[in-house]
Amino acid sequence: MIKFPMVKKPVYGVILAGGKSSRYHRLRHKFLDLYQGKEIILHVYEAMKPLVEKVVIVVGKEHEEVRRIFRGKKEIVFCIQETPLGTGHALLSTAPYLEGKDVVMLVSFADKPLITTSTLKKLVDTHLSSGAEITFATAVLPDPGTKGRIIRKDGVFVDIVEYKDADENIKKIKEVHAGYLCCYSRSIFRELRKLDNNNAQKEYYLTKVYSKFLQDGFQVKTVEIPGVESYDVNYVHQLDNIEKWKEIFRSP
């Protein structure tokens, strides 16, 4: 396992695999489909595993199939998101296991087939060296699609606006939330409990937790990652378009 000498706390991974995949028109969750011969969630796990002591997987009603994939892996812990109330609620579902521990948390969504260990390590390194209470990854994309837009004032991060809540000017922003963050168990659950669902989707957005930290006087850090690694599979056709996406970002 890769060590982080600047911190004595253990690093735990969290993969958010709950939710209901409402845009993915197949009978099973998007992260259970195959890319290069293995489930998408396994790509996330394998990128994260060299960096962490434990991997906590948040699951919903499809959890038996997810448990089958990870059978025999002793470093895996499952937490149940009983009701799919949003990504913020999904991370809060790890509180029964993580809240009493003093650990660094490396968090990823489960539908990220192109993430690499080196990029996740960069995120953790940046977080640990910055003094921030929470750090998250952003990416600049030629076509940001429906990803949450990063709002900055004079270059400094102030908020994230989800696509369904964005006006036309905000939708023009190319910098987006990439789907990865690093935080501390000592503070993340306190801030998650402050989230509300006053938004277009009536969900508890994980992306709104960063502004909660700012409001409470904590430092929030961002780190830009390669755009290709922000790719997620929200629609069936996106699974077939992964190679096209990689070509967009391939150096000439």
PDB file of C-alpha atoms in Angstrom:
ATOM      1  CA  MET A   1       0.000   0.000   0.000  1.00  0.00           C
ATOM      2  CA  ILE A   2       1.221   3.505  -0.841  1.00  0.00           C
ATOM      3  CA  LYS A   3       1.991   5.459   2.333  1.00  0.00           C
ATOM      4  CA  PHE A   4       1.351   9.142   3.006  1.00  0.00           C
ATOM      5  CA  PRO A   5       4.161  10.113   5.427  1.00  0.00           C
ATOM      6  CA  MET A   6       2.740  13.581   6.094  1.00  0.00           C
ATOM      7  CA  VAL A   7      -0.224  12.151   8.029  1.00  0.00           C
ATOM      8  CA  LYS A   8      -0.491   9.579  10.788  1.00  0.00           C
ATOM      9  CA  LYS A   9      -4.191   8.969  10.259  1.00  0.00           C
ATOM     10  CA  PRO A  10      -5.246   5.950   8.192  1.00  0.00           C
ATOM     11  CA  VAL A  11      -6.781   6.619   4.780  1.00  0.00           C
ATOM     12  CA  TYR A  12     -10.100   4.914   4.062  1.00  0.00           C
ATOM     13  CA  GLY A  13     -11.731   4.794   0.652  1.00  0.00           C
ATOM     14  CA  VAL A  14     -15.447   5.336   0.093  1.00  0.00           C
ATOM     15  CA  ILE A  15     -17.254   4.335  -3.106  1.00  0.00           C
ATOM     16  CA  LEU A  16     -20.771   5.720  -3.517  1.00  0.00           C
ATOM     17  CA  ALA A  17     -22.754   2.948  -5.198  1.00  0.00           C
ATOM     18  CA  GLY A  18     -26.244   3.617  -3.855  1.00  0.00           C
ATOM     19  CA  GLY A  19     -28.856   5.635  -5.709  1.00  0.00           C
ATOM     20  CA  LYS A  20     -31.299   4.518  -8.350  1.00  0.00           C
ATOM     21  CA  SER A  21     -29.604   5.154 -11.758  1.00  0.00           C
ATOM     22  CA  SER A  22     -32.756   6.878 -12.987  1.00  0.00           C
ATOM     23  CA  ARG A  23     -31.161   7.939 -16.284  1.00  0.00           C
ATOM     24  CA  TYR A  24     -29.648   4.530 -17.034  1.00  0.00           C
ATOM     25  CA  HIS A  25     -32.317   2.523 -18.830  1.00  0.00           C
ATOM     26  CA  ARG A  26     -31.289  -0.995 -17.909  1.00  0.00           C
ATOM     27  CA  LEU A  27     -32.497  -3.275 -15.155  1.00  0.00           C
ATOM     28  CA  ARG A  28     -29.315  -3.071 -13.106  1.00  0.00           C
ATOM     29  CA  HIS A  29     -27.096  -0.264 -11.873  1.00  0.00           C
ATOM     30  CA  LYS A  30     -24.795   1.481 -14.328  1.00  0.00           C
ATOM     31  CA  PHE A  31     -21.661   0.655 -12.332  1.00  0.00           C
ATOM     32  CA  LEU A  32     -22.353  -3.087 -12.697  1.00  0.00           C
ATOM     33  CA  ASP A  33     -21.957  -2.994 -16.474  1.00  0.00           C
ATOM     34  CA  LEU A  34     -18.649  -4.138 -17.928  1.00  0.00           C
ATOM     35  CA  TYR A  35     -15.800  -2.043 -19.292  1.00  0.00           C
ATOM     36  CA  GLN A  36     -12.744  -3.920 -20.574  1.00  0.00           C
ATOM     37  CA  GLY A  37     -14.098  -7.143 -19.126  1.00  0.00           C
ATOM     38  CA  LYS A  38     -14.820  -6.018 -15.565  1.00  0.00           C
ATOM     39  CA  GLU A  39     -17.538  -4.136 -13.740  1.00  0.00           C
ATOM     40  CA  ILE A  40     -17.121  -0.357 -13.713  1.00  0.00           C
ATOM     41  CA  ILE A  41     -17.117  -0.300  -9.909  1.00  0.00           C
ATOM     42  CA  LEU A  42     -14.129  -2.659  -9.950  1.00  0.00           C
ATOM     43  CA  HIS A  43     -12.139  -0.117 -11.955  1.00  0.00           C
ATOM     44  CA  VAL A  44     -12.809   2.435  -9.202  1.00  0.00           C
ATOM     45  CA  TYR A  45     -11.890  -0.040  -6.473  1.00  0.00           C
ATOM     46  CA  GLU A  46      -8.641  -1.062  -8.170  1.00  0.00           C
ATOM     47  CA  ALA A  47      -7.574   2.569  -8.623  1.00  0.00           C
ATOM     48  CA  MET A  48      -8.317   3.308  -4.968  1.00  0.00           C
ATOM     49  CA  LYS A  49      -7.040   0.131  -3.311  1.00  0.00           C
ATOM     50  CA  PRO A  50      -3.269   0.918  -3.319  1.00  0.00           C
ATOM     51  CA  LEU A  51      -3.944   4.123  -1.358  1.00  0.00           C
ATOM     52  CA  VAL A  52      -6.263   2.966   1.424  1.00  0.00           C
ATOM     53  CA  GLU A  53      -6.530   0.543   4.338  1.00  0.00           C
ATOM     54  CA  LYS A  54     -10.270  -0.056   3.989  1.00  0.00           C
ATOM     55  CA  VAL A  55     -12.830   0.528   1.261  1.00  0.00           C
ATOM     56  CA  VAL A  56     -16.341   1.416   2.399  1.00  0.00           C
ATOM     57  CA  ILE A  57     -18.957   0.829  -0.293  1.00  0.00           C
ATOM     58  CA  VAL A  58     -22.336   2.520   0.010  1.00  0.00           C
ATOM     59  CA  VAL A  59     -24.969   0.303  -1.573  1.00  0.00           C
ATOM     60  CA  GLY A  60     -28.709   0.359  -2.108  1.00  0.00           C
ATOM     61  CA  LYS A  61     -31.158  -2.366  -3.004  1.00  0.00           C
ATOM     62  CA  GLU A  62     -28.775  -3.931  -5.558  1.00  0.00           C
ATOM     63  CA  HIS A  63     -26.304  -4.717  -2.793  1.00  0.00           C
ATOM     64  CA  GLU A  64     -26.344  -8.508  -3.187  1.00  0.00           C
ATOM     65  CA  GLU A  65     -24.789  -8.298  -6.643  1.00  0.00           C
ATOM     66  CA  VAL A  66     -22.208  -5.799  -5.406  1.00  0.00           C
ATOM     67  CA  ARG A  67     -21.394  -8.072  -2.468  1.00  0.00           C
ATOM     68  CA  ARG A  68     -20.865 -10.933  -4.903  1.00  0.00           C
ATOM     69  CA  ILE A  69     -18.318  -8.922  -6.878  1.00  0.00           C
ATOM     70  CA  PHE A  70     -16.286  -8.194  -3.746  1.00  0.00           C
ATOM     71  CA  ARG A  71     -16.707 -11.541  -2.000  1.00  0.00           C
ATOM     72  CA  GLY A  72     -13.587 -12.568  -0.103  1.00  0.00           C
ATOM     73  CA  LYS A  73     -12.027  -9.093   0.030  1.00  0.00           C
ATOM     74  CA  LYS A  74     -11.460  -8.494   3.738  1.00  0.00           C
ATOM     75  CA  GLU A  75     -10.782  -4.775   3.371  1.00  0.00           C
ATOM     76  CA  ILE A  76     -14.344  -4.138   2.126  1.00  0.00           C
ATOM     77  CA  VAL A  77     -17.055  -2.755   4.421  1.00  0.00           C
ATOM     78  CA  PHE A  78     -20.630  -2.218   3.209  1.00  0.00           C
ATOM     79  CA  CYS A  79     -22.935   0.570   4.383  1.00  0.00           C
ATOM     80  CA  ILE A  80     -26.578   0.625   3.306  1.00  0.00           C
ATOM     81  CA  GLN A  81     -28.341   3.668   1.857  1.00  0.00           C
ATOM     82  CA  GLU A  82     -31.874   2.575   2.622  1.00  0.00           C
ATOM     83  CA  THR A  83     -33.547   5.313   0.572  1.00  0.00           C
ATOM     84  CA  PRO A  84     -31.921   7.062  -2.427  1.00  0.00           C
ATOM     85  CA  LEU A  85     -32.107  10.678  -1.281  1.00  0.00           C
ATOM     86  CA  GLY A  86     -29.063  11.994  -3.128  1.00  0.00           C
ATOM     87  CA  THR A  87     -25.277  11.820  -3.111  1.00  0.00           C
ATOM     88  CA  GLY A  88     -24.922  13.787   0.111  1.00  0.00           C
ATOM     89  CA  HIS A  89     -27.255  11.367   1.841  1.00  0.00           C
ATOM     90  CA  ALA A  90     -25.256   8.470   0.374  1.00  0.00           C
ATOM     91  CA  LEU A  91     -22.036   9.665   2.006  1.00  0.00           C
ATOM     92  CA  LEU A  92     -23.896  10.335   5.254  1.00  0.00           C
ATOM     93  CA  SER A  93     -24.888   6.656   5.187  1.00  0.00           C
ATOM     94  CA  THR A  94     -21.275   5.799   6.096  1.00  0.00           C
ATOM     95  CA  ALA A  95     -21.582   7.616   9.440  1.00  0.00           C
ATOM     96  CA  PRO A  96     -22.486   4.480  11.463  1.00  0.00           C
ATOM     97  CA  TYR A  97     -19.113   2.990  10.505  1.00  0.00           C
ATOM     98  CA  LEU A  98     -16.831   6.010  10.035  1.00  0.00           C
ATOM     99  CA  GLU A  99     -18.031   8.784  12.328  1.00  0.00           C
ATOM    100  CA  GLY A 100     -16.371   7.361  15.427  1.00  0.00           C
ATOM    101  CA  LYS A 101     -13.041   6.931  13.654  1.00  0.00           C
ATOM    102  CA  ASP A 102     -10.288   9.494  13.052  1.00  0.00           C
ATOM    103  CA  VAL A 103      -9.442   8.864   9.418  1.00  0.00           C
ATOM    104  CA  VAL A 104      -8.840  10.549   6.094  1.00  0.00           C
ATOM    105  CA  MET A 105     -11.626   9.710   3.633  1.00  0.00           C
ATOM    106  CA  LEU A 106     -11.027   9.378  -0.111  1.00  0.00           C
ATOM    107  CA  VAL A 107     -14.423   9.400  -1.827  1.00  0.00           C
ATOM    108  CA  SER A 108     -15.421   8.476  -5.388  1.00  0.00           C
ATOM    109  CA  PHE A 109     -18.631   7.849  -7.251  1.00  0.00           C
ATOM    110  CA  ALA A 110     -18.946   4.254  -8.484  1.00  0.00           C
ATOM    111  CA  ASP A 111     -19.489   5.040 -12.180  1.00  0.00           C
ATOM    112  CA  LYS A 112     -15.958   6.283 -13.009  1.00  0.00           C
ATOM    113  CA  PRO A 113     -14.244   3.672 -15.227  1.00  0.00           C
ATOM    114  CA  LEU A 114     -11.257   5.845 -16.233  1.00  0.00           C
ATOM    115  CA  ILE A 115      -9.960   7.028 -12.847  1.00  0.00           C
ATOM    116  CA  THR A 116      -6.315   6.210 -12.053  1.00  0.00           C
ATOM    117  CA  THR A 117      -4.393   5.610  -8.854  1.00  0.00           C
ATOM    118  CA  SER A 118      -1.983   8.440  -9.682  1.00  0.00           C
ATOM    119  CA  THR A 119      -4.802  10.984  -9.926  1.00  0.00           C
ATOM    120  CA  LEU A 120      -6.382   9.841  -6.661  1.00  0.00           C
ATOM    121  CA  LYS A 121      -2.949  10.024  -5.009  1.00  0.00           C
ATOM    122  CA  LYS A 122      -2.551  13.582  -6.277  1.00  0.00           C
ATOM    123  CA  LEU A 123      -5.902  14.445  -4.692  1.00  0.00           C
ATOM    124  CA  VAL A 124      -4.899  12.972  -1.325  1.00  0.00           C
ATOM    125  CA  ASP A 125      -1.431  14.562  -1.432  1.00  0.00           C
ATOM    126  CA  THR A 126      -2.925  17.963  -2.218  1.00  0.00           C
ATOM    127  CA  HIS A 127      -5.435  17.636   0.587  1.00  0.00           C
ATOM    128  CA  LEU A 128      -2.907  16.593   3.211  1.00  0.00           C
ATOM    129  CA  SER A 129      -0.390  19.290   2.300  1.00  0.00           C
ATOM    130  CA  SER A 130      -2.850  22.175   1.915  1.00  0.00           C
ATOM    131  CA  GLY A 131      -4.323  22.412   5.400  1.00  0.00           C
ATOM    132  CA  ALA A 132      -7.817  22.313   3.913  1.00  0.00           C
ATOM    133  CA  GLU A 133     -10.643  20.545   5.705  1.00  0.00           C
ATOM    134  CA  ILE A 134     -11.953  19.188   2.416  1.00  0.00           C
ATOM    135  CA  THR A 135     -10.482  18.978  -1.100  1.00  0.00           C
ATOM    136  CA  PHE A 136     -12.215  17.980  -4.302  1.00  0.00           C
ATOM    137  CA  ALA A 137     -11.293  17.357  -7.919  1.00  0.00           C
ATOM    138  CA  THR A 138     -12.412  19.495 -10.834  1.00  0.00           C
ATOM    139  CA  ALA A 139     -11.995  19.099 -14.588  1.00  0.00           C
ATOM    140  CA  VAL A 140     -12.256  21.499 -17.509  1.00  0.00           C
ATOM    141  CA  LEU A 141     -14.240  19.924 -20.340  1.00  0.00           C
ATOM    142  CA  PRO A 142     -14.972  21.040 -23.906  1.00  0.00           C
ATOM    143  CA  ASP A 143     -18.551  19.805 -23.445  1.00  0.00           C
ATOM    144  CA  PRO A 144     -19.423  19.708 -19.722  1.00  0.00           C
ATOM    145  CA  GLY A 145     -22.838  18.154 -20.323  1.00  0.00           C
ATOM    146  CA  THR A 146     -24.953  17.869 -17.175  1.00  0.00           C
ATOM    147  CA  LYS A 147     -22.139  17.951 -14.614  1.00  0.00           C
ATOM    148  CA  GLY A 148     -22.202  20.426 -11.732  1.00  0.00           C
ATOM    149  CA  ARG A 149     -20.527  23.746 -12.606  1.00  0.00           C
ATOM    150  CA  ILE A 150     -17.772  25.279 -10.478  1.00  0.00           C
ATOM    151  CA  ILE A 151     -18.473  28.857  -9.401  1.00  0.00           C
ATOM    152  CA  ARG A 152     -15.444  31.029  -8.645  1.00  0.00           C
ATOM    153  CA  LYS A 153     -15.013  34.654  -7.602  1.00  0.00           C
ATOM    154  CA  ASP A 154     -11.683  36.169  -8.600  1.00  0.00           C
ATOM    155  CA  GLY A 155     -10.435  32.637  -9.168  1.00  0.00           C
ATOM    156  CA  VAL A 156     -11.435  31.400  -5.711  1.00  0.00           C
ATOM    157  CA  PHE A 157     -13.998  28.615  -5.352  1.00  0.00           C
ATOM    158  CA  VAL A 158     -17.304  29.698  -3.810  1.00  0.00           C
ATOM    159  CA  ASP A 159     -19.942  27.126  -4.818  1.00  0.00           C
ATOM    160  CA  ILE A 160     -21.137  24.391  -7.175  1.00  0.00           C
ATOM    161  CA  VAL A 161     -24.388  24.663  -9.095  1.00  0.00           C
ATOM    162  CA  GLU A 162     -25.930  21.468 -10.426  1.00  0.00           C
ATOM    163  CA  TYR A 163     -27.030  21.515 -14.050  1.00  0.00           C
ATOM    164  CA  LYS A 164     -30.763  21.310 -13.337  1.00  0.00           C
ATOM    165  CA  ASP A 165     -30.473  24.350 -11.046  1.00  0.00           C
ATOM    166  CA  ALA A 166     -28.233  26.367 -13.391  1.00  0.00           C
ATOM    167  CA  ASP A 167     -29.200  29.328 -15.561  1.00  0.00           C
ATOM    168  CA  GLU A 168     -27.876  29.698 -19.102  1.00  0.00           C
ATOM    169  CA  ASN A 169     -24.810  31.699 -18.044  1.00  0.00           C
ATOM    170  CA  ILE A 170     -23.768  29.107 -15.478  1.00  0.00           C
ATOM    171  CA  LYS A 171     -24.257  26.310 -18.007  1.00  0.00           C
ATOM    172  CA  LYS A 172     -21.559  27.960 -20.161  1.00  0.00           C
ATOM    173  CA  ILE A 173     -18.921  27.291 -17.475  1.00  0.00           C
ATOM    174  CA  LYS A 174     -16.477  24.578 -18.555  1.00  0.00           C
ATOM    175  CA  GLU A 175     -15.042  23.674 -15.131  1.00  0.00           C
ATOM    176  CA  VAL A 176     -17.019  20.911 -13.423  1.00  0.00           C
ATOM    177  CA  HIS A 177     -17.082  18.709 -10.360  1.00  0.00           C
ATOM    178  CA  ALA A 178     -15.130  15.584 -11.316  1.00  0.00           C
ATOM    179  CA  GLY A 179     -16.662  13.192  -8.774  1.00  0.00           C
ATOM    180  CA  TYR A 180     -13.808  12.726  -6.267  1.00  0.00           C
ATOM    181  CA  LEU A 181     -13.058  14.301  -2.900  1.00  0.00           C
ATOM    182  CA  CYS A 182     -10.863  13.930   0.164  1.00  0.00           C
ATOM    183  CA  CYS A 183     -11.927  14.919   3.670  1.00  0.00           C
ATOM    184  CA  TYR A 184     -11.732  14.032   7.366  1.00  0.00           C
ATOM    185  CA  SER A 185     -14.188  11.880   9.275  1.00  0.00           C
ATOM    186  CA  ARG A 186     -13.928  14.384  12.137  1.00  0.00           C
ATOM    187  CA  SER A 187     -15.887  17.046  10.233  1.00  0.00           C
ATOM    188  CA  ILE A 188     -17.606  15.723   7.109  1.00  0.00           C
ATOM    189  CA  PHE A 189     -20.663  14.255   8.836  1.00  0.00           C
ATOM    190  CA  ARG A 190     -21.362  17.455  10.764  1.00  0.00           C
ATOM    191  CA  GLU A 191     -21.461  19.389   7.490  1.00  0.00           C
ATOM    192  CA  LEU A 192     -23.458  16.727   5.635  1.00  0.00           C
ATOM    193  CA  ARG A 193     -26.208  17.024   8.238  1.00  0.00           C
ATOM    194  CA  LYS A 194     -26.582  20.702   7.316  1.00  0.00           C
ATOM    195  CA  LEU A 195     -27.564  19.936   3.719  1.00  0.00           C
ATOM    196  CA  ASP A 196     -31.106  20.560   2.520  1.00  0.00           C
ATOM    197  CA  ASN A 197     -33.008  19.391  -0.548  1.00  0.00           C
ATOM    198  CA  ASN A 198     -34.235  22.771  -1.745  1.00  0.00           C
ATOM    199  CA  ASN A 199     -33.327  22.164  -5.374  1.00  0.00           C
ATOM    200  CA  ALA A 200     -34.818  20.991  -8.656  1.00  0.00           C
ATOM    201  CA  GLN A 201     -34.255  17.304  -7.900  1.00  0.00           C
ATOM    202  CA  LYS A 202     -35.286  17.460  -4.215  1.00  0.00           C
ATOM    203  CA  GLU A 203     -32.088  15.632  -3.293  1.00  0.00           C
ATOM    204  CA  TYR A 204     -29.305  16.160  -0.765  1.00  0.00           C
ATOM    205  CA  TYR A 205     -26.431  17.108  -3.054  1.00  0.00           C
ATOM    206  CA  LEU A 206     -22.931  16.127  -1.974  1.00  0.00           C
ATOM    207  CA  THR A 207     -21.657  19.020  -4.082  1.00  0.00           C
ATOM    208  CA  LYS A 208     -23.305  21.496  -1.705  1.00  0.00           C
ATOM    209  CA  VAL A 209     -21.214  20.362   1.257  1.00  0.00           C
ATOM    210  CA  TYR A 210     -18.216  22.419   0.093  1.00  0.00           C
ATOM    211  CA  SER A 211     -20.035  25.723   0.530  1.00  0.00           C
ATOM    212  CA  LYS A 212     -21.149  24.546   3.992  1.00  0.00           C
ATOM    213  CA  PHE A 213     -17.489  24.160   4.949  1.00  0.00           C
ATOM    214  CA  LEU A 214     -16.751  27.649   3.620  1.00  0.00           C
ATOM    215  CA  GLN A 215     -19.658  29.140   5.567  1.00  0.00           C
ATOM    216  CA  ASP A 216     -18.255  27.617   8.751  1.00  0.00           C
ATOM    217  CA  GLY A 217     -14.848  29.172   8.148  1.00  0.00           C
ATOM    218  CA  PHE A 218     -12.981  26.107   6.890  1.00  0.00           C
ATOM    219  CA  GLN A 219     -10.586  26.055   3.974  1.00  0.00           C
ATOM    220  CA  VAL A 220     -11.739  24.232   0.840  1.00  0.00           C
ATOM    221  CA  LYS A 221      -9.174  23.237  -1.781  1.00  0.00           C
ATOM    222  CA  THR A 222      -9.664  22.202  -5.403  1.00  0.00           C
ATOM    223  CA  VAL A 223      -7.318  20.243  -7.646  1.00  0.00           C
ATOM    224  CA  GLU A 224      -7.726  20.020 -11.407  1.00  0.00           C
ATOM    225  CA  ILE A 225      -7.415  16.534 -12.868  1.00  0.00           C
ATOM    226  CA  PRO A 226      -7.279  15.250 -16.462  1.00  0.00           C
ATOM    227  CA  GLY A 227     -10.667  15.697 -18.064  1.00  0.00           C
ATOM    228  CA  VAL A 228     -10.734  12.114 -19.309  1.00  0.00           C
ATOM    229  CA  GLU A 229     -10.821  10.827 -15.723  1.00  0.00           C
ATOM    230  CA  SER A 230     -14.005  12.730 -14.929  1.00  0.00           C
ATOM    231  CA  TYR A 231     -15.962  10.515 -17.322  1.00  0.00           C
ATOM    232  CA  ASP A 232     -18.987   8.838 -15.804  1.00  0.00           C
ATOM    233  CA  VAL A 233     -21.634   6.523 -17.168  1.00  0.00           C
ATOM    234  CA  ASN A 234     -25.068   8.055 -16.618  1.00  0.00           C
ATOM    235  CA  TYR A 235     -26.637   6.873 -19.862  1.00  0.00           C
ATOM    236  CA  VAL A 236     -26.352   3.583 -21.743  1.00  0.00           C
ATOM    237  CA  HIS A 237     -24.797   5.224 -24.804  1.00  0.00           C
ATOM    238  CA  GLN A 238     -21.987   6.643 -22.649  1.00  0.00           C
ATOM    239  CA  LEU A 239     -20.736   3.128 -21.989  1.00  0.00           C
ATOM    240  CA  ASP A 240     -20.303   2.677 -25.735  1.00  0.00           C
ATOM    241  CA  ASN A 241     -18.667   6.099 -26.133  1.00  0.00           C
ATOM    242  CA  ILE A 242     -15.802   5.662 -23.649  1.00  0.00           C
ATOM    243  CA  GLU A 243     -13.174   5.178 -26.357  1.00  0.00           C
ATOM    244  CA  LYS A 244     -14.429   8.269 -28.219  1.00  0.00           C
ATOM    245  CA  TRP A 245     -14.146  10.250 -24.984  1.00  0.00           C
ATOM    246  CA  LYS A 246     -10.569   9.053 -24.459  1.00  0.00           C
ATOM    247  CA  GLU A 247      -9.700  10.120 -28.016  1.00  0.00           C
ATOM    248  CA  ILE A 248     -10.890  13.679 -27.313  1.00  0.00           C
ATOM    249  CA  PHE A 249      -8.302  14.045 -24.554  1.00  0.00           C
ATOM    250  CA  ARG A 250      -5.500  12.056 -26.177  1.00  0.00           C
ATOM    251  CA  SER A 251      -2.431  14.171 -26.919  1.00  0.00           C
ATOM    252  CA  PRO A 252      -1.837  14.752 -30.637  1.00  0.00           C
TER     253      PRO A 252
END
